[in-house]
Structure formats: C-alpha cells, structure tokens
Short mmCIF file of C-alpha atoms and ligand atoms in Angstrom, two decimals:
data_model
loop_
_atom_site.label_atom_id
_atom_site.label_comp_id
_atom_site.label_asym_id
_atom_site.label_seq_id
_atom_site.Cartn_x
_atom_site.Cartn_y
_atom_site.Cartn_z
CA MET A 1 109.46 59.25 111.49
CA LEU A 2 108.67 62.97 111.20
CA LYS A 3 104.89 64.07 111.70
CA SER A 4 103.60 66.09 109.03
CA ASP A 5 102.77 69.87 109.85
CA SER A 6 99.38 69.21 109.83
CA GLU A 7 98.91 65.99 111.81
CA GLY A 8 96.34 66.56 114.51
CA GLY A 9 94.98 69.49 112.69
CA THR A 10 91.19 70.04 112.05
CA PRO A 11 89.62 69.07 108.57
CA ALA A 12 89.71 72.86 107.44
CA LEU A 13 93.42 72.67 108.19
CA GLU A 14 93.85 69.74 105.91
CA LYS A 15 91.51 71.25 103.01
CA ALA A 16 93.86 74.36 103.37
CA LEU A 17 97.25 72.22 103.10
CA ALA A 18 95.49 70.44 100.23
CA GLY A 19 95.16 73.65 98.34
CA GLU A 20 91.15 73.84 98.38
CA GLU A 21 89.38 76.99 98.96
CA LEU A 22 87.91 77.37 102.40
CA SER A 23 84.50 77.98 103.33
CA TYR A 24 83.06 80.48 105.74
CA SER A 25 82.49 77.45 108.25
CA ASP A 26 86.17 76.30 107.79
CA GLY A 27 87.26 79.75 108.59
CA VAL A 28 85.36 79.63 111.78
CA GLN A 29 86.51 76.33 112.74
CA LEU A 30 90.24 77.55 112.33
CA MET A 31 89.37 80.73 114.40
CA HIS A 32 87.88 78.75 117.31
CA ASP A 33 89.39 75.34 117.40
CA GLU A 34 92.63 75.05 115.53
CA ASN A 35 96.00 74.54 117.51
CA LEU A 36 97.70 77.64 117.02
CA PHE A 37 101.30 76.26 116.19
CA LEU A 38 99.73 73.77 113.42
CA LEU A 39 97.74 76.84 112.09
CA GLY A 40 100.77 79.06 112.01
CA SER A 41 102.99 76.36 110.31
CA ALA A 42 100.26 75.64 107.63
CA ALA A 43 99.96 79.50 106.93
CA ASP A 44 103.75 79.72 106.81
CA ARG A 45 104.10 76.72 104.47
CA ILE A 46 101.41 78.24 102.06
CA ARG A 47 103.07 81.65 102.17
CA ARG A 48 106.37 80.27 101.43
CA ASN A 49 104.64 78.40 98.13
CA LEU A 50 102.89 81.53 97.12
CA CYS A 51 105.53 84.18 97.90
CA GLY A 52 108.74 82.62 98.42
CA ASP A 53 111.03 83.89 101.23
CA VAL A 54 111.17 87.50 99.99
CA VAL A 55 109.78 90.09 102.58
CA THR A 56 108.88 93.28 100.96
CA PHE A 57 108.30 97.02 102.34
CA VAL A 58 107.80 100.40 100.68
CA ALA A 59 109.79 103.69 101.35
CA SER A 60 106.35 105.35 102.50
CA TYR A 61 105.69 108.91 103.96
CA TYR A 62 102.20 109.37 105.58
CA LEU A 63 100.35 112.64 105.06
CA ASN A 64 97.39 113.08 107.23
CA TYR A 65 96.00 116.11 105.75
CA THR A 66 93.27 116.96 108.21
CA ASN A 67 92.28 115.75 111.47
CA VAL A 68 88.73 117.44 111.24
CA CYS A 69 85.97 114.82 110.70
CA ALA A 70 82.25 114.73 110.53
CA ALA A 71 82.14 111.07 111.98
CA SER A 72 82.73 110.18 115.39
CA CYS A 73 84.07 106.78 115.45
CA PRO A 74 84.41 105.03 118.87
CA LEU A 75 87.45 103.34 117.62
CA CYS A 76 89.25 106.51 116.53
CA ALA A 77 91.61 108.49 118.68
CA PHE A 78 92.52 110.94 115.86
CA TYR A 79 89.48 113.12 114.85
CA ARG A 80 88.83 116.42 116.11
CA LYS A 81 85.81 118.71 115.74
CA GLY A 82 86.72 121.86 113.81
CA THR A 83 86.27 124.09 116.85
CA GLU A 84 88.92 122.09 118.94
CA ASN A 85 92.27 123.69 119.65
CA ASP A 86 94.23 120.87 118.00
CA ALA A 87 92.04 120.65 114.83
CA TYR A 88 94.30 121.15 111.85
CA THR A 89 93.92 121.13 107.83
CA LEU A 90 96.90 121.38 105.76
CA THR A 91 97.34 123.64 102.95
CA ALA A 92 98.31 122.53 99.41
CA GLU A 93 101.72 124.64 99.95
CA GLN A 94 102.20 122.70 103.47
CA ILE A 95 101.40 119.35 101.68
CA VAL A 96 104.05 120.17 98.81
CA ALA A 97 106.66 121.11 101.53
CA ARG A 98 106.11 117.73 103.29
CA ALA A 99 106.00 116.01 100.25
CA LYS A 100 109.43 117.48 99.02
CA GLU A 101 110.87 116.57 102.40
CA ALA A 102 109.49 112.88 101.86
CA VAL A 103 111.08 112.46 98.73
CA ASP A 104 114.22 114.45 99.01
CA GLN A 105 115.16 113.53 102.63
CA LEU A 106 113.46 110.29 103.27
CA GLY A 107 113.90 108.68 99.71
CA ALA A 108 109.94 107.89 99.87
CA THR A 109 108.66 106.36 96.65
CA GLU A 110 104.83 106.80 97.94
CA LEU A 111 102.87 109.14 99.85
CA HIS A 112 100.08 107.59 101.78
CA ILE A 113 97.49 110.24 102.14
CA VAL A 114 94.33 109.98 104.36
CA GLY A 115 92.45 112.26 106.46
CA GLY A 116 89.22 112.89 108.26
CA PHE A 117 85.83 113.40 106.91
CA HIS A 118 86.34 117.42 106.56
CA PRO A 119 82.79 118.72 106.22
CA LYS A 120 83.64 121.64 104.32
CA LEU A 121 86.34 120.84 101.84
CA GLY A 122 85.33 120.68 98.10
CA LEU A 123 86.56 118.11 95.51
CA ASP A 124 88.98 121.02 94.27
CA TYR A 125 91.00 120.81 97.43
CA TYR A 126 91.63 117.00 96.87
CA GLU A 127 92.30 117.83 93.04
CA LYS A 128 94.72 120.81 93.74
CA MET A 129 96.48 118.58 96.51
CA ILE A 130 97.41 115.85 94.01
CA GLN A 131 98.18 118.10 91.21
CA ALA A 132 100.70 120.30 93.27
CA ILE A 133 102.51 117.24 94.51
CA LYS A 134 102.76 115.86 90.91
CA ALA A 135 103.91 119.33 89.85
CA GLU A 136 106.82 119.25 92.18
CA LYS A 137 107.54 115.56 92.48
CA PRO A 138 105.98 113.61 89.34
CA GLN A 139 107.86 110.58 90.35
CA VAL A 140 106.38 109.93 93.68
CA LYS A 141 103.27 107.76 93.77
CA VAL A 142 100.18 109.30 95.53
CA LYS A 143 98.03 106.54 97.13
CA ALA A 144 95.27 108.70 98.41
CA PHE A 145 92.08 108.54 99.97
CA THR A 146 90.48 105.44 101.18
CA PRO A 147 87.24 104.13 99.81
CA ALA A 148 85.29 105.40 102.85
CA GLU A 149 86.81 109.00 102.30
CA ILE A 150 85.74 108.78 98.49
CA PHE A 151 82.22 107.82 99.64
CA PHE A 152 82.25 110.64 102.07
CA ILE A 153 83.51 113.38 99.38
CA ALA A 154 80.82 112.00 97.06
CA ARG A 155 78.02 112.33 99.14
CA LEU A 156 79.38 116.03 100.46
CA THR A 157 79.85 117.24 97.10
CA LYS A 158 76.86 115.53 95.56
CA ASN A 159 78.80 113.79 92.92
CA SER A 160 78.75 110.08 92.27
CA VAL A 161 81.56 107.73 93.52
CA LYS A 162 82.62 107.20 89.82
CA GLU A 163 82.91 111.01 89.30
CA VAL A 164 84.94 111.67 92.33
CA LEU A 165 87.21 108.90 91.27
CA LEU A 166 87.75 109.83 87.69
CA ARG A 167 88.23 113.72 88.74
CA LEU A 168 91.28 112.44 91.22
CA LYS A 169 92.66 110.06 88.56
CA ASP A 170 92.70 112.93 86.05
CA ALA A 171 94.27 114.87 88.79
CA GLY A 172 97.17 112.19 89.22
CA LEU A 173 95.89 109.70 91.86
CA ASP A 174 97.76 106.44 91.35
CA ALA A 175 96.13 104.10 93.99
CA LEU A 176 94.13 103.97 97.02
CA PRO A 177 94.97 103.02 100.58
CA GLY A 178 92.76 100.36 102.11
CA GLY A 179 91.65 102.11 105.50
CA GLY A 180 88.15 102.45 106.66
CA ALA A 181 87.10 98.87 105.95
CA GLU A 182 87.23 98.18 109.64
CA ILE A 183 85.04 95.16 110.20
CA PHE A 184 82.35 94.96 107.52
CA HIS A 185 79.77 92.95 109.46
CA PRO A 186 77.01 95.37 110.73
CA ASP A 187 76.90 93.83 114.15
CA THR A 188 80.42 94.75 114.73
CA ARG A 189 80.54 97.72 112.63
CA LYS A 190 77.72 99.74 114.15
CA LYS A 191 79.70 99.50 117.70
CA ILE A 192 82.89 100.90 116.30
CA VAL A 193 82.03 103.52 113.66
CA ILE A 194 79.59 106.58 113.73
CA GLY A 195 79.15 108.66 110.50
CA LYS A 196 81.18 106.29 108.15
CA CYS A 197 79.97 104.16 105.23
CA SER A 198 78.65 100.73 105.73
CA GLY A 199 80.76 97.53 104.74
CA GLU A 200 78.63 97.18 101.55
CA GLU A 201 79.35 100.79 100.61
CA TRP A 202 83.10 100.62 101.13
CA LEU A 203 83.31 97.63 99.05
CA ASP A 204 81.32 99.32 96.30
CA ALA A 205 83.79 102.22 96.39
CA ALA A 206 86.77 99.88 96.10
CA GLN A 207 85.02 97.98 93.18
CA GLN A 208 84.58 101.16 91.39
CA ALA A 209 88.05 102.26 91.84
CA HIS A 210 89.52 99.02 90.56
CA GLU A 211 87.09 99.08 87.54
CA LEU A 212 88.69 102.58 86.71
CA GLY A 213 92.02 100.95 86.58
CA LEU A 214 93.13 102.18 90.29
CA ARG A 215 94.34 99.63 92.30
CA SER A 216 94.04 99.85 96.53
CA ASN A 217 95.06 98.04 99.53
CA VAL A 218 92.37 96.57 101.63
CA THR A 219 92.65 96.47 105.66
CA MET A 220 90.54 94.90 108.45
CA LEU A 221 90.79 96.25 112.08
CA PHE A 222 90.70 93.63 114.58
CA GLY A 223 91.25 93.28 118.23
CA HIS A 224 88.26 95.24 119.74
CA VAL A 225 84.66 93.96 120.05
CA GLU A 226 84.36 91.71 116.85
CA LYS A 227 83.52 88.26 116.94
CA PRO A 228 85.82 85.67 114.94
CA GLU A 229 83.04 84.94 112.77
CA HIS A 230 83.05 88.53 111.66
CA VAL A 231 86.77 88.42 110.91
CA VAL A 232 86.02 85.36 108.57
CA ASP A 233 82.99 87.10 106.88
CA HIS A 234 85.29 90.26 106.38
CA VAL A 235 88.03 88.27 104.72
CA ILE A 236 85.82 86.19 102.43
CA ARG A 237 84.13 89.54 101.35
CA ILE A 238 87.46 90.87 100.38
CA ARG A 239 88.50 87.23 98.43
CA GLU A 240 84.93 87.38 96.58
CA LEU A 241 85.51 90.89 95.42
CA HIS A 242 89.16 90.18 94.55
CA LYS A 243 88.09 87.36 92.15
CA ARG A 244 85.98 89.80 90.46
CA THR A 245 88.31 92.80 90.14
CA LYS A 246 92.03 91.83 90.71
CA GLY A 247 92.06 95.25 92.38
CA PHE A 248 93.52 94.80 95.64
CA THR A 249 97.42 94.92 96.02
CA THR A 250 97.51 93.61 99.52
CA PHE A 251 95.54 92.76 102.63
CA ILE A 252 96.63 94.53 105.86
CA PRO A 253 95.12 93.15 109.10
CA LEU A 254 95.55 95.95 111.53
CA LYS A 255 95.60 95.34 115.16
CA PHE A 256 93.34 98.07 116.85
CA SER A 257 95.29 100.25 119.44
CA LEU A 258 93.17 101.25 122.38
CA GLU A 259 94.77 104.51 123.82
CA ASN A 260 92.65 107.60 123.71
CA THR A 261 89.49 105.92 121.76
CA GLU A 262 85.90 106.02 122.96
CA LEU A 263 86.01 102.42 123.14
CA GLU A 264 88.57 102.63 125.99
CA GLN A 265 86.87 105.70 127.70
CA LYS A 266 83.51 103.86 127.96
CA GLY A 267 85.21 100.71 129.00
CA LEU A 268 83.72 98.70 125.97
CA VAL A 269 87.37 97.55 125.40
CA THR A 270 89.90 97.36 128.31
CA ALA A 271 92.78 95.80 126.87
CA GLU A 272 94.49 95.46 123.57
CA SER A 273 94.25 91.89 121.87
CA PRO A 274 96.57 89.26 122.97
CA SER A 275 99.46 88.30 120.50
CA PRO A 276 98.11 84.72 120.14
CA TYR A 277 94.82 86.11 118.83
CA ASP A 278 96.71 88.51 116.62
CA LEU A 279 98.77 85.74 115.06
CA ARG A 280 95.75 83.58 114.58
CA VAL A 281 93.98 86.28 112.65
CA ILE A 282 96.84 86.79 110.43
CA ALA A 283 97.27 83.08 109.74
CA VAL A 284 93.57 82.37 109.23
CA SER A 285 93.54 85.33 106.79
CA ARG A 286 96.69 83.68 104.88
CA LEU A 287 94.59 80.40 104.61
CA LEU A 288 91.32 82.11 103.47
CA LEU A 289 93.00 84.20 100.87
CA ALA A 290 95.19 81.57 99.50
CA ASN A 291 95.66 81.36 95.67
CA VAL A 292 93.53 84.49 95.33
CA LEU A 293 95.18 87.60 96.91
CA ASN A 294 98.63 86.32 97.86
CA ASN A 295 99.91 89.41 99.80
CA VAL A 296 99.34 89.77 103.40
CA SER A 297 100.84 92.57 105.29
CA VAL A 298 102.05 92.85 108.62
CA TYR A 299 101.61 96.31 110.01
CA TRP A 300 104.58 96.70 112.63
CA VAL A 301 103.51 99.96 113.83
CA ALA A 302 100.09 98.55 115.17
CA LEU A 303 101.63 95.09 116.09
CA GLY A 304 104.94 96.13 117.54
CA LYS A 305 108.24 95.26 115.90
CA LYS A 306 108.56 92.06 117.96
CA VAL A 307 105.22 90.58 117.22
CA ALA A 308 105.62 91.63 113.69
CA GLN A 309 108.60 89.57 112.99
CA VAL A 310 106.96 86.61 114.37
CA ALA A 311 103.77 87.54 112.45
CA LEU A 312 105.93 87.10 109.16
CA SER A 313 105.96 83.09 110.11
CA TYR A 314 102.25 83.06 110.55
CA GLY A 315 101.33 83.91 106.92
CA GLY A 316 102.92 87.57 106.30
CA ASN A 317 105.16 88.27 103.36
CA ASP A 318 105.26 92.17 103.51
CA MET A 319 105.92 94.71 106.14
CA VAL A 320 103.85 97.70 104.57
CA GLY A 321 106.62 100.40 104.83
CA THR A 322 108.64 102.89 106.73
CA ALA A 323 105.49 104.90 107.79
CA HIS A 324 107.13 108.00 108.27
CA SER A 325 104.80 110.77 109.93
CA GLU A 326 101.89 108.48 110.60
CA GLU A 327 99.39 110.39 112.65
CA ILE A 328 96.48 108.07 113.46
CA PHE A 329 97.98 105.31 115.25
CA LYS A 330 100.25 107.80 116.96
CA ALA A 331 97.23 109.44 118.46
CA ALA A 332 96.23 106.14 120.05
CA GLY A 333 99.91 105.73 121.58
CA LYS A 334 101.88 103.90 118.91
CA SER A 335 105.10 105.41 117.36
CA SER A 336 106.07 105.11 113.55
CA GLY A 337 108.72 105.83 111.06
CA THR A 338 111.64 103.92 110.70
CA SER A 339 114.39 103.13 108.10
CA LEU A 340 114.64 100.80 105.15
CA GLU A 341 117.84 99.23 106.97
CA GLU A 342 115.84 98.83 110.14
CA LEU A 343 113.05 96.80 108.38
CA ALA A 344 115.72 94.87 106.29
CA ASN A 345 117.67 93.89 109.69
CA MET A 346 114.19 92.81 111.15
CA VAL A 347 113.80 90.59 108.09
CA ARG A 348 117.32 89.26 108.23
CA GLU A 349 116.86 88.20 112.02
CA ILE A 350 114.50 85.82 111.12
CA LYS A 351 116.35 84.50 107.95
CA ARG A 352 114.33 85.73 105.37
CA GLU A 353 115.20 88.19 102.22
CA PRO A 354 114.45 91.86 102.49
CA ALA A 355 113.54 93.92 99.59
CA GLN A 356 112.26 97.22 98.84
CA ARG A 357 109.22 97.36 96.84
CA ASP A 358 107.18 99.99 94.84
CA THR A 359 103.57 100.68 95.55
CA PHE A 360 102.35 98.01 93.00
CA PHE A 361 104.84 95.40 94.61
CA ASN A 362 107.48 95.51 92.08
CA ILE A 363 110.57 94.81 93.62
CA ILE A 364 112.89 98.02 93.36
CA ARG A 365 115.89 96.30 95.10
CA THR A 366 117.00 93.67 97.68
CA LEU A 367 118.65 94.93 100.57
S1 SF4 B 401 87.97 106.55 111.92
FE1 SF4 B 401 88.14 107.88 110.18
S2 SF4 B 401 86.02 108.66 109.66
FE2 SF4 B 401 85.86 107.78 112.13
S3 SF4 B 401 86.22 109.42 113.18
FE3 SF4 B 401 88.32 108.81 112.95
S4 SF4 B 401 89.18 109.97 111.05
FE4 SF4 B 401 86.65 110.18 111.23
#
C-alpha cells in the first residue's frame, strides 16, 4: 500500500494537510523538526489545491531611480552616499526614456520602481515621475515605492503617510512593491537595517495603502542572521494583516545575497544560505499562509534559476517576472533580466503550465 505524503510528519504537518490554520508554535516546529521532503510534498499539495498547476510571471522592468540613501543598512550593497562617485539620481526625462524602452522594446506591462531614501528629493519629484510616465505610456502599470520608502518620504516632507499615498495615487500610482519588509522582528531587524522604518511602521504604511485601494506585494529577506522563529513571526504578521485588508497580491520570500554587503565585510554572515534552508522557508511560508494569501512567489534572481525551479515544487506558484534592469541584487552579485520565453521554458521543464500575468495576477495569456 502506498504511504500517504504526510506519514511520519509532525503534528503541525498533519494540521496543515487537514486544512487547519497553523499557529506560531506549529510554524516553529516545521522550521526546526520537519523532514524536508515531507514538508515540500505537503506544501506542493496545498499549492496545487489552491492555485492549480499554472505558474505565472509578469513582463516587468525595474527602475531604480536613485542609489543615494540616507540609511546605511548592513544588508545592502546598493546604497551610496551623495558624495560618492557612482551615486546617481535619474531625472524625469531619463525615467521616461527608460519607461519607453521597457514598453516598446521589451513589452513590459509593469514598471517596478524603487530607490534609496534620498534625503533631498521632495514629494513633487515622485509625483512628476509618475505623471511623466503615465503621459507617455498610460497603459503601463506603475508599481512604485515600497512602504518603507513611503514612510521615509512622509517623514522627510513632513506629510502623513496617508497624504503621501493620496498624492501619489492622484499622480497615477497603481500599486506598491513589497520591499523593505526584510524581517519584522526587532531582534533581527536591528542587526540588518540602520535608518529604516520598524516592522510595525512598515505594516502600518502597507495597511494605509490597502485602505486607499492600493494593493501591494510583500517580501521577507531571509538567509542572513535571522532565527527560524523570526521567519515564522514575519509570515504570521503578514497573514494577520492580509486577513484585515486583503491588500497583498503576493508574498515573495527573498534569499539574501551576500556579496558587497556590510554583513559580509564585517564577517557577520560568511556564506549564503544553503538551498535546503531556502526551500524550507518557502514551504513553511506556503503552509502558514494557506487559505489566506494564496500567491507565493519564487524570485529567481535571488534564488538562481535552478533552485527557483525546485522551489516551484515547494509551494511556489509564481516566478515574479522578467525583471529587466534590476540594480539592487546586481550590486550584490546577481544578474537579472530574462525573456518571457525563458521563464516559460523553466516552467515547462517541470511539467507545469506557464502563463503571463498582469500586476494584479490576472492572466494575460498562456504560453
Ligand atoms: S536597503 Fe534600502 S534603505 Fe537600506 S541602505 Fe539599501 S537602499 Fe537604503
């Protein structure tokens, strides 16, 4: 007789397979004790039940408008102080030229726009950026400014978070990316970010965006100094906010890239996380979020293409996007930018069904 997928699994795994919501202690048990194959098998089964076999991705172009940043996060290889030779800030004209290239030459339907916390840019810079893009390419979706950037802009310009969001929405903002979440738990957060909002402030800015009708992604940066407990805490905080707002489009667990970061230079992290840990984080996230937030994205830029393919069998149902022109992970030694066809081939190789989606997870076409 064939054994069931869960035979030998922990009580937490049995709960997940029975469709029960997992508690914090269940999540911790899965992070520490569960057999990885059983965990992946359960996450894959739940993914199939919730999302089917389609794997989605968006034609996306990344626009990192400035690398000048008032913060100095030890996790970051991207930021520069304004006096450094390779510091840059794009003008509205440069941004529009890049947007035209993205849409006309690469077929992008989404611009993913994030940058450093520039200490001198006013709110009008961000408004004009969006207005200029929309004037030239009204059809492209502008997914711009993480909740962490929104919080910073509000503080800098002495506006409320709500006022900043309203002004940017009026300018044409369609959605928010999910970066800057990192790890919410303060015991980890204080070691990896300096000068960035707290986890609570990030969640509050995301909630306010959702209440204004702006949907957002949400990320988690893992694989540095976090404890497994902090991974579980992070995902549960996301789950609880999403129950209230229904505002997140997808959860994107991001594997930390080490190269050129202060965490590497100070010897605080000496190697990137092993793939079994990465797969465990993705599978546990899928189980914790089940029946609440059903999209779990696999970011191939950070994971690498081969592990990303495996991760699609550990709970992932989305590959984020083509990610042309990404600068942040590039600064930490990763390369980005691929074609829809290559992503589709990666999906076909694991016998799943590729589909191009839009920013809000509507299917545009199967491939
Ligand atoms: S992670 Fe973001 S906020 Fe922190 S230093 Fe880098 S660009 Fe600045």
